[in-house]
Amino acid sequence: MYRVGVDIGGTFTDVVVADEAGGIVRAKALTTPKDYTEGVTAAVSNAAGELGTSLEALMAECDAFVNGTTVVTNSIAQGKGRNVGLLTTRGFKQSIYIHRGIREIQLDLQKETRPPDIVRQRHVAEIDERVSRSGEVLVELNEDDVRREVARLVEQGVDAIAVCFLWSFRHPVHERRAGEIIAELYPDLFVTLSCDIYPRIREYERMNTALLNAFVSEGAETYIGKLTARTQELGLREGRISFMQSMGGHISPTEAMAEPIHLSHSGPVGGVVAATHFAKVLGEGNIITADLGGTSFDTALIREGRPAYAHRTTINRLLTGLSIIDIHAIGAGGGSICWIDDRGLPQMGPHSAGGYPGPACYGNGGTAPTITDANLVLGLIDPLKFWGGTVTLDVDAAKAALQPLADQLGQDLMEVAAGFHHIAVTQMGTAIEKVSLGRGYDPRDFTVVGYGGGSGLFLGEVCRDLGIRRLVMPGAAATFSAYGLLFADAIHAESTTAQWIFSAGETATINELYDGLEERAVAALRHEGFSDDDIVVRREADVKFAGQAFEISMTWPGEEVRDEDREDLSTRFVQEYERVYGPGSAWDGFPIELHTARVVASGITPKPPTPSAGDDLATSVPEPSAHREVRLGDTTIQAAVHDGPALAPGAVVDGPALVDDVDTTLLVPPGARLEVDGLRNYVFTIDVAAPAAAPPAAVADPAGLPG
């Protein structure tokens, strides 16, 4: 039996197929945004060809088909979704528009950048009802208001409704009754209740989460339904398909269509899941992931074998209550467009050329210069070996795309291409600093695991600049996120607002609260067919000093909390607080509040076998297969070129060198050493004392540029 992981990226759709013995086959196809199922079918068909079988035979023998998708993320980013209506408590119509005064330029307090409006003001309906902060009903729900306003919204073209009443997480009866009325009037109308999607305090996040879930529902329903039907037509048995969610586990098609917002960032999350398992094989506990695809650069932190999580996530400048593996993404991928701003300064991204037409060098009609075009011009990519030699890149087209930028800057073409490469390295380093230094961790204490088709050309330089000495590029780096989907468990999380004071709260109250959350989370997995032996439960808490606006996360005991545990819990919180904010930053003696209680239940799924790294290998120094003229910074060098598949375990390559693998190219910068381990991973040792190549003038002296 096979397990199939499919990751739909902005440029490529990646597939990894694993058999019961742990052998894997990987394949790619261009992503097809007009109909994602076409790209998925093409990629899986390519994988079947690698296995020497037919697509139908592969699907018939598939035990699990897990998909990570960008459908939801793209819908929000592009502002393309359903025409949404909102029911809210009378007097709070403007809450969604007041938001929190987002300012992208912090030094200009008069300039505000509004987040996108996902619901029009005329589609916000006020309903007579009111609940107090303690859950007491002050004004009963006016059901006639609900009927009248819903009818009005539907007449105006609304095709999905979110319901968010004040304090509904304390008393959800009004929202649930409103949902029943809507279902009676319009059974086919998509409805999201905020008390279900985010049953916690903070009305703005709750309202945004409910609205976004309704907004993206049509695209998710269409895609999930179409892919599910297509895979079954090809022979996949019913119940074998699932979808990756933002917390790092997978959910069923039914759950995904009911709460599609949880599919946000599901593709990049697969890579972090893979890195978590990969780190165990390597014996590494502290990992920084670095994923460079065609559209973005995504990075996350894994500490002591567990990824960092965020429980209030901003999506396209909209603050939500979505829980997600904490991934920081920037628009710096292989297809990111190079351009010059109004000041005459070179910029890269966030806009991308995508998979089609893609970079100019693809020869599909693209004319915008991208970072892939720049790397090709610099000699970092062999035009005859791209994608295993199945695609020949057009060097002249890449030069033609970059030349107008060189003319505008008044500089040499190679210098400009090197400048954009340096900008990419700098942006990636800044992103890694945000998930490490920005969270109180020194990046030099971590090993970087790099993956994605384009990461090998940058991460050696990024690590050198940050002082990181160890970089590992897995053998399946180009399809690593798809590989991670095969290791995902089923996850169900339950959370609620607790507002429990460590020193004074009743222990029976908090224990009862956690027990109830655990009961619901476990019941959901039992409903999916998991036995108690296959269910693992983790308790968490979001904690703050009483009176603070926001909180930090910490683990919570799995057993009942006793009075004698209060001091230990307080000490653990203070230690975590001062790790994040610095020694002495804790409010000594101030009450500590458990703000949110959370239970995460995982249904453990079968995993592909992962071999051990094996014993130490005898080293060898292979002869290069060729040399290639490469521009690094302001220097042109002759770099040794090695054929990746020909490098045997134990092979050692010193920089400067290039390794051309089937679906990626790796740059070993000067002062770095690459070794091939027993699992055919590429392990870099970075000499941070080695001088970096001087950046080209286009970057080194921006003050001298025109404008």
PDB file of C-alpha atoms in Angstrom, residues 319-557:
ATOM      1  CA  LEU A 319      -6.086  39.608  12.830  1.00  0.00           C
ATOM      2  CA  THR A 320      -7.746  36.258  13.501  1.00  0.00           C
ATOM      3  CA  GLY A 321      -8.003  33.656  16.242  1.00  0.00           C
ATOM      4  CA  LEU A 322      -6.566  30.963  13.983  1.00  0.00           C
ATOM      5  CA  SER A 323      -4.137  28.570  15.677  1.00  0.00           C
ATOM      6  CA  ILE A 324      -1.228  27.691  13.435  1.00  0.00           C
ATOM      7  CA  ILE A 325       2.310  26.376  13.468  1.00  0.00           C
ATOM      8  CA  ASP A 326       4.147  29.679  13.742  1.00  0.00           C
ATOM      9  CA  ILE A 327       5.529  30.198  10.239  1.00  0.00           C
ATOM     10  CA  HIS A 328       6.891  33.537   9.094  1.00  0.00           C
ATOM     11  CA  ALA A 329       6.544  34.011   5.341  1.00  0.00           C
ATOM     12  CA  ILE A 330       7.946  36.682   3.039  1.00  0.00           C
ATOM     13  CA  GLY A 331       7.513  37.173  -0.699  1.00  0.00           C
ATOM     14  CA  ALA A 332      10.985  35.960  -1.635  1.00  0.00           C
ATOM     15  CA  GLY A 333      10.727  32.878  -3.830  1.00  0.00           C
ATOM     16  CA  GLY A 334      12.247  31.777  -7.086  1.00  0.00           C
ATOM     17  CA  GLY A 335       9.462  33.487  -9.012  1.00  0.00           C
ATOM     18  CA  SER A 336       9.577  36.734  -7.004  1.00  0.00           C
ATOM     19  CA  ILE A 337       9.727  39.720  -9.327  1.00  0.00           C
ATOM     20  CA  CYS A 338      12.713  42.076  -9.250  1.00  0.00           C
ATOM     21  CA  TRP A 339      11.835  45.747  -9.622  1.00  0.00           C
ATOM     22  CA  ILE A 340      12.926  49.297  -8.818  1.00  0.00           C
ATOM     23  CA  ASP A 341      10.875  51.570  -6.574  1.00  0.00           C
ATOM     24  CA  ASP A 342      10.096  55.267  -6.950  1.00  0.00           C
ATOM     25  CA  ARG A 343      13.334  56.163  -5.143  1.00  0.00           C
ATOM     26  CA  GLY A 344      15.385  54.227  -7.647  1.00  0.00           C
ATOM     27  CA  LEU A 345      16.221  51.443  -5.191  1.00  0.00           C
ATOM     28  CA  PRO A 346      16.185  47.753  -6.210  1.00  0.00           C
ATOM     29  CA  GLN A 347      13.453  45.637  -4.602  1.00  0.00           C
ATOM     30  CA  MET A 348      12.388  41.996  -4.770  1.00  0.00           C
ATOM     31  CA  GLY A 349       8.866  40.623  -4.302  1.00  0.00           C
ATOM     32  CA  PRO A 350       6.342  40.188  -2.871  1.00  0.00           C
ATOM     33  CA  HIS A 351       4.678  39.801  -6.282  1.00  0.00           C
ATOM     34  CA  SER A 352       5.506  36.594  -8.128  1.00  0.00           C
ATOM     35  CA  ALA A 353       5.504  35.449 -11.730  1.00  0.00           C
ATOM     36  CA  GLY A 354       3.904  32.204 -10.534  1.00  0.00           C
ATOM     37  CA  GLY A 355       4.164  28.881 -12.330  1.00  0.00           C
ATOM     38  CA  TYR A 356       2.730  30.096 -15.604  1.00  0.00           C
ATOM     39  CA  PRO A 357       3.976  32.080 -17.411  1.00  0.00           C
ATOM     40  CA  GLY A 358       6.629  32.072 -14.662  1.00  0.00           C
ATOM     41  CA  PRO A 359      10.118  33.595 -14.877  1.00  0.00           C
ATOM     42  CA  ALA A 360      11.212  34.922 -18.262  1.00  0.00           C
ATOM     43  CA  CYS A 361      13.739  32.095 -18.618  1.00  0.00           C
ATOM     44  CA  TYR A 362      10.942  29.486 -18.568  1.00  0.00           C
ATOM     45  CA  GLY A 363      10.047  30.473 -22.114  1.00  0.00           C
ATOM     46  CA  ASN A 364       6.303  30.487 -21.422  1.00  0.00           C
ATOM     47  CA  GLY A 365       5.774  34.121 -22.308  1.00  0.00           C
ATOM     48  CA  GLY A 366       6.797  35.674 -19.003  1.00  0.00           C
ATOM     49  CA  THR A 367       8.635  38.978 -19.297  1.00  0.00           C
ATOM     50  CA  ALA A 368       9.009  40.097 -15.671  1.00  0.00           C
ATOM     51  CA  PRO A 369      12.537  39.611 -14.258  1.00  0.00           C
ATOM     52  CA  THR A 370      12.645  37.224 -11.294  1.00  0.00           C
ATOM     53  CA  ILE A 371      15.251  35.966  -8.843  1.00  0.00           C
ATOM     54  CA  THR A 372      15.453  32.736 -10.897  1.00  0.00           C
ATOM     55  CA  ASP A 373      16.382  34.818 -13.952  1.00  0.00           C
ATOM     56  CA  ALA A 374      19.061  36.576 -11.888  1.00  0.00           C
ATOM     57  CA  ASN A 375      20.515  33.266 -10.636  1.00  0.00           C
ATOM     58  CA  LEU A 376      20.587  31.910 -14.184  1.00  0.00           C
ATOM     59  CA  VAL A 377      22.465  34.990 -15.423  1.00  0.00           C
ATOM     60  CA  LEU A 378      24.933  34.636 -12.525  1.00  0.00           C
ATOM     61  CA  GLY A 379      25.765  31.079 -13.603  1.00  0.00           C
ATOM     62  CA  LEU A 380      24.302  29.532 -10.439  1.00  0.00           C
ATOM     63  CA  ILE A 381      21.845  27.452 -12.475  1.00  0.00           C
ATOM     64  CA  ASP A 382      22.770  25.225 -15.393  1.00  0.00           C
ATOM     65  CA  PRO A 383      20.182  26.003 -18.105  1.00  0.00           C
ATOM     66  CA  LEU A 384      20.408  22.433 -19.436  1.00  0.00           C
ATOM     67  CA  LYS A 385      19.885  20.685 -16.073  1.00  0.00           C
ATOM     68  CA  PHE A 386      16.868  22.516 -14.663  1.00  0.00           C
ATOM     69  CA  TRP A 387      14.246  20.148 -13.251  1.00  0.00           C
ATOM     70  CA  GLY A 388      16.417  17.140 -14.051  1.00  0.00           C
ATOM     71  CA  GLY A 389      17.045  18.328 -17.601  1.00  0.00           C
ATOM     72  CA  THR A 390      13.379  18.127 -18.572  1.00  0.00           C
ATOM     73  CA  VAL A 391      13.246  21.907 -19.004  1.00  0.00           C
ATOM     74  CA  THR A 392      15.805  24.026 -20.871  1.00  0.00           C
ATOM     75  CA  LEU A 393      16.056  27.560 -19.548  1.00  0.00           C
ATOM     76  CA  ASP A 394      16.480  30.549 -21.852  1.00  0.00           C
ATOM     77  CA  VAL A 395      19.519  32.570 -20.709  1.00  0.00           C
ATOM     78  CA  ASP A 396      18.968  35.263 -23.331  1.00  0.00           C
ATOM     79  CA  ALA A 397      15.378  35.780 -22.161  1.00  0.00           C
ATOM     80  CA  ALA A 398      16.600  36.150 -18.574  1.00  0.00           C
ATOM     81  CA  LYS A 399      19.162  38.749 -19.629  1.00  0.00           C
ATOM     82  CA  ALA A 400      16.572  40.603 -21.694  1.00  0.00           C
ATOM     83  CA  ALA A 401      14.221  40.749 -18.705  1.00  0.00           C
ATOM     84  CA  LEU A 402      16.914  42.106 -16.370  1.00  0.00           C
ATOM     85  CA  GLN A 403      18.514  44.540 -18.810  1.00  0.00           C
ATOM     86  CA  PRO A 404      15.898  47.343 -18.381  1.00  0.00           C
ATOM     87  CA  LEU A 405      16.613  47.322 -14.648  1.00  0.00           C
ATOM     88  CA  ALA A 406      20.347  47.553 -15.312  1.00  0.00           C
ATOM     89  CA  ASP A 407      19.728  50.444 -17.703  1.00  0.00           C
ATOM     90  CA  GLN A 408      17.567  52.226 -15.144  1.00  0.00           C
ATOM     91  CA  LEU A 409      20.246  51.803 -12.468  1.00  0.00           C
ATOM     92  CA  GLY A 410      23.044  52.681 -14.880  1.00  0.00           C
ATOM     93  CA  GLN A 411      24.995  49.576 -13.917  1.00  0.00           C
ATOM     94  CA  ASP A 412      26.365  46.393 -15.447  1.00  0.00           C
ATOM     95  CA  LEU A 413      23.880  43.539 -15.950  1.00  0.00           C
ATOM     96  CA  MET A 414      25.903  41.050 -13.889  1.00  0.00           C
ATOM     97  CA  GLU A 415      26.289  43.555 -11.078  1.00  0.00           C
ATOM     98  CA  VAL A 416      22.542  44.112 -10.959  1.00  0.00           C
ATOM     99  CA  ALA A 417      21.799  40.369 -11.007  1.00  0.00           C
ATOM    100  CA  ALA A 418      24.267  39.862  -8.141  1.00  0.00           C
ATOM    101  CA  GLY A 419      22.614  42.718  -6.280  1.00  0.00           C
ATOM    102  CA  PHE A 420      19.200  41.097  -6.438  1.00  0.00           C
ATOM    103  CA  HIS A 421      20.685  37.780  -5.279  1.00  0.00           C
ATOM    104  CA  HIS A 422      22.189  39.608  -2.286  1.00  0.00           C
ATOM    105  CA  ILE A 423      18.842  41.254  -1.503  1.00  0.00           C
ATOM    106  CA  ALA A 424      17.256  37.795  -1.404  1.00  0.00           C
ATOM    107  CA  VAL A 425      19.935  36.519   1.001  1.00  0.00           C
ATOM    108  CA  THR A 426      19.412  39.536   3.260  1.00  0.00           C
ATOM    109  CA  GLN A 427      15.622  39.185   3.297  1.00  0.00           C
ATOM    110  CA  MET A 428      15.836  35.494   4.170  1.00  0.00           C
ATOM    111  CA  GLY A 429      18.280  36.209   6.996  1.00  0.00           C
ATOM    112  CA  THR A 430      15.951  38.862   8.399  1.00  0.00           C
ATOM    113  CA  ALA A 431      13.047  36.396   8.320  1.00  0.00           C
ATOM    114  CA  ILE A 432      15.088  33.789  10.246  1.00  0.00           C
ATOM    115  CA  GLU A 433      16.042  36.427  12.822  1.00  0.00           C
ATOM    116  CA  LYS A 434      12.361  37.204  13.349  1.00  0.00           C
ATOM    117  CA  VAL A 435      11.460  33.610  14.325  1.00  0.00           C
ATOM    118  CA  SER A 436      14.590  33.204  16.473  1.00  0.00           C
ATOM    119  CA  LEU A 437      15.904  36.461  17.950  1.00  0.00           C
ATOM    120  CA  GLY A 438      12.404  37.911  17.828  1.00  0.00           C
ATOM    121  CA  ARG A 439      11.229  35.117  20.141  1.00  0.00           C
ATOM    122  CA  GLY A 440      14.164  35.185  22.504  1.00  0.00           C
ATOM    123  CA  TYR A 441      16.378  32.503  20.888  1.00  0.00           C
ATOM    124  CA  ASP A 442      19.902  32.785  19.492  1.00  0.00           C
ATOM    125  CA  PRO A 443      19.900  31.398  15.915  1.00  0.00           C
ATOM    126  CA  ARG A 444      23.498  30.209  16.409  1.00  0.00           C
ATOM    127  CA  ASP A 445      22.140  27.584  18.834  1.00  0.00           C
ATOM    128  CA  PHE A 446      20.099  25.978  16.052  1.00  0.00           C
ATOM    129  CA  THR A 447      20.646  23.840  12.982  1.00  0.00           C
ATOM    130  CA  VAL A 448      18.948  25.029   9.821  1.00  0.00           C
ATOM    131  CA  VAL A 449      17.005  22.442   7.810  1.00  0.00           C
ATOM    132  CA  GLY A 450      16.526  23.829   4.322  1.00  0.00           C
ATOM    133  CA  TYR A 451      14.105  22.629   1.688  1.00  0.00           C
ATOM    134  CA  GLY A 452      12.125  23.800  -1.305  1.00  0.00           C
ATOM    135  CA  GLY A 453      13.499  23.782  -4.826  1.00  0.00           C
ATOM    136  CA  GLY A 454      15.350  27.085  -4.575  1.00  0.00           C
ATOM    137  CA  SER A 455      16.765  27.092  -1.036  1.00  0.00           C
ATOM    138  CA  GLY A 456      20.084  25.424  -1.885  1.00  0.00           C
ATOM    139  CA  LEU A 457      21.272  28.495  -3.799  1.00  0.00           C
ATOM    140  CA  PHE A 458      20.883  30.832  -0.817  1.00  0.00           C
ATOM    141  CA  LEU A 459      20.985  29.139   2.575  1.00  0.00           C
ATOM    142  CA  GLY A 460      24.736  28.602   2.766  1.00  0.00           C
ATOM    143  CA  GLU A 461      25.232  32.368   2.494  1.00  0.00           C
ATOM    144  CA  VAL A 462      22.299  33.081   4.823  1.00  0.00           C
ATOM    145  CA  CYS A 463      23.739  30.820   7.538  1.00  0.00           C
ATOM    146  CA  ARG A 464      27.194  32.354   7.176  1.00  0.00           C
ATOM    147  CA  ASP A 465      25.770  35.854   7.624  1.00  0.00           C
ATOM    148  CA  LEU A 466      23.833  34.805  10.755  1.00  0.00           C
ATOM    149  CA  GLY A 467      26.704  32.850  12.326  1.00  0.00           C
ATOM    150  CA  ILE A 468      24.871  29.515  12.001  1.00  0.00           C
ATOM    151  CA  ARG A 469      27.408  26.730  11.543  1.00  0.00           C
ATOM    152  CA  ARG A 470      25.261  23.754  10.512  1.00  0.00           C
ATOM    153  CA  LEU A 471      22.851  23.465   7.596  1.00  0.00           C
ATOM    154  CA  VAL A 472      21.164  20.250   6.446  1.00  0.00           C
ATOM    155  CA  MET A 473      19.487  19.911   3.066  1.00  0.00           C
ATOM    156  CA  PRO A 474      17.439  16.674   2.945  1.00  0.00           C
ATOM    157  CA  GLY A 475      17.799  14.457  -0.092  1.00  0.00           C
ATOM    158  CA  ALA A 476      14.131  15.140  -0.894  1.00  0.00           C
ATOM    159  CA  ALA A 477      14.463  18.879  -0.239  1.00  0.00           C
ATOM    160  CA  ALA A 478      12.593  19.993  -3.346  1.00  0.00           C
ATOM    161  CA  THR A 479       9.441  18.096  -2.315  1.00  0.00           C
ATOM    162  CA  PHE A 480       9.944  18.147   1.455  1.00  0.00           C
ATOM    163  CA  SER A 481       6.600  19.757   2.343  1.00  0.00           C
ATOM    164  CA  ALA A 482       4.769  17.058   0.398  1.00  0.00           C
ATOM    165  CA  TYR A 483       6.864  14.446   2.241  1.00  0.00           C
ATOM    166  CA  GLY A 484       5.815  15.956   5.574  1.00  0.00           C
ATOM    167  CA  LEU A 485       2.155  15.396   4.792  1.00  0.00           C
ATOM    168  CA  LEU A 486       2.809  11.657   5.123  1.00  0.00           C
ATOM    169  CA  PHE A 487       3.804  12.134   8.774  1.00  0.00           C
ATOM    170  CA  ALA A 488       0.806  14.224   9.816  1.00  0.00           C
ATOM    171  CA  ASP A 489      -1.566  12.937  12.467  1.00  0.00           C
ATOM    172  CA  ALA A 490      -5.238  13.794  12.752  1.00  0.00           C
ATOM    173  CA  ILE A 491      -5.576  16.720  15.137  1.00  0.00           C
ATOM    174  CA  HIS A 492      -8.542  18.176  16.966  1.00  0.00           C
ATOM    175  CA  ALA A 493      -8.160  21.146  19.317  1.00  0.00           C
ATOM    176  CA  GLU A 494     -10.607  22.631  21.805  1.00  0.00           C
ATOM    177  CA  SER A 495     -10.056  25.921  23.626  1.00  0.00           C
ATOM    178  CA  THR A 496     -11.957  28.449  25.696  1.00  0.00           C
ATOM    179  CA  THR A 497     -11.428  31.578  27.759  1.00  0.00           C
ATOM    180  CA  ALA A 498     -10.580  30.681  31.363  1.00  0.00           C
ATOM    181  CA  GLN A 499      -9.535  33.901  33.180  1.00  0.00           C
ATOM    182  CA  TRP A 500      -8.268  31.825  36.110  1.00  0.00           C
ATOM    183  CA  ILE A 501      -5.876  33.422  38.631  1.00  0.00           C
ATOM    184  CA  PHE A 502      -2.973  31.150  39.578  1.00  0.00           C
ATOM    185  CA  SER A 503      -2.905  32.161  43.250  1.00  0.00           C
ATOM    186  CA  ALA A 504      -6.629  32.396  43.963  1.00  0.00           C
ATOM    187  CA  GLY A 505      -8.629  30.369  41.418  1.00  0.00           C
ATOM    188  CA  GLU A 506     -10.371  27.184  42.489  1.00  0.00           C
ATOM    189  CA  THR A 507      -8.361  24.177  41.282  1.00  0.00           C
ATOM    190  CA  ALA A 508     -11.571  22.187  40.871  1.00  0.00           C
ATOM    191  CA  THR A 509     -12.845  24.833  38.450  1.00  0.00           C
ATOM    192  CA  ILE A 510      -9.803  24.745  36.164  1.00  0.00           C
ATOM    193  CA  ASN A 511      -9.550  20.952  36.285  1.00  0.00           C
ATOM    194  CA  GLU A 512     -13.203  20.639  35.312  1.00  0.00           C
ATOM    195  CA  LEU A 513     -12.661  23.088  32.461  1.00  0.00           C
ATOM    196  CA  TYR A 514      -9.711  21.132  31.043  1.00  0.00           C
ATOM    197  CA  ASP A 515     -11.482  17.805  31.494  1.00  0.00           C
ATOM    198  CA  GLY A 516     -14.433  19.090  29.470  1.00  0.00           C
ATOM    199  CA  LEU A 517     -12.179  20.331  26.663  1.00  0.00           C
ATOM    200  CA  GLU A 518     -10.322  17.020  26.585  1.00  0.00           C
ATOM    201  CA  GLU A 519     -13.556  15.052  26.483  1.00  0.00           C
ATOM    202  CA  ARG A 520     -14.759  16.971  23.417  1.00  0.00           C
ATOM    203  CA  ALA A 521     -11.412  16.768  21.602  1.00  0.00           C
ATOM    204  CA  VAL A 522     -11.055  13.035  22.193  1.00  0.00           C
ATOM    205  CA  ALA A 523     -14.687  12.399  21.205  1.00  0.00           C
ATOM    206  CA  ALA A 524     -14.066  14.061  17.839  1.00  0.00           C
ATOM    207  CA  LEU A 525     -11.177  11.673  17.123  1.00  0.00           C
ATOM    208  CA  ARG A 526     -13.155   8.655  18.279  1.00  0.00           C
ATOM    209  CA  HIS A 527     -15.830   9.700  15.802  1.00  0.00           C
ATOM    210  CA  GLU A 528     -13.165   9.554  13.064  1.00  0.00           C
ATOM    211  CA  GLY A 529     -12.394   5.963  14.033  1.00  0.00           C
ATOM    212  CA  PHE A 530      -9.350   6.368  16.301  1.00  0.00           C
ATOM    213  CA  SER A 531      -9.102   4.095  19.318  1.00  0.00           C
ATOM    214  CA  ASP A 532      -8.064   5.431  22.716  1.00  0.00           C
ATOM    215  CA  ASP A 533      -4.699   3.680  22.316  1.00  0.00           C
ATOM    216  CA  ASP A 534      -3.996   5.839  19.253  1.00  0.00           C
ATOM    217  CA  ILE A 535      -4.994   9.166  20.828  1.00  0.00           C
ATOM    218  CA  VAL A 536      -2.439  11.452  22.512  1.00  0.00           C
ATOM    219  CA  VAL A 537      -3.586  14.520  24.436  1.00  0.00           C
ATOM    220  CA  ARG A 538      -1.623  17.690  25.187  1.00  0.00           C
ATOM    221  CA  ARG A 539      -2.822  20.484  27.482  1.00  0.00           C
ATOM    222  CA  GLU A 540      -1.710  24.075  26.922  1.00  0.00           C
ATOM    223  CA  ALA A 541      -2.350  27.491  28.430  1.00  0.00           C
ATOM    224  CA  ASP A 542      -2.093  31.096  27.252  1.00  0.00           C
ATOM    225  CA  VAL A 543      -0.991  33.073  30.302  1.00  0.00           C
ATOM    226  CA  LYS A 544      -0.337  36.723  31.211  1.00  0.00           C
ATOM    227  CA  PHE A 545      -0.001  38.998  34.182  1.00  0.00           C
ATOM    228  CA  ALA A 546      -3.461  40.244  35.146  1.00  0.00           C
ATOM    229  CA  GLY A 547      -4.145  43.524  33.401  1.00  0.00           C
ATOM    230  CA  GLN A 548      -1.869  42.877  30.436  1.00  0.00           C
ATOM    231  CA  ALA A 549      -3.393  43.012  26.969  1.00  0.00           C
ATOM    232  CA  PHE A 550      -1.851  39.840  25.535  1.00  0.00           C
ATOM    233  CA  GLU A 551      -0.427  36.541  26.703  1.00  0.00           C
ATOM    234  CA  ILE A 552       2.273  33.959  26.026  1.00  0.00           C
ATOM    235  CA  SER A 553       1.832  30.195  25.679  1.00  0.00           C
ATOM    236  CA  MET A 554       3.124  27.480  28.000  1.00  0.00           C
ATOM    237  CA  THR A 555       2.448  23.795  28.577  1.00  0.00           C
ATOM    238  CA  TRP A 556      -0.091  22.767  31.210  1.00  0.00           C
ATOM    239  CA  PRO A 557       0.023  19.637  33.398  1.00  0.00           C
TER     240      PRO A 557
END
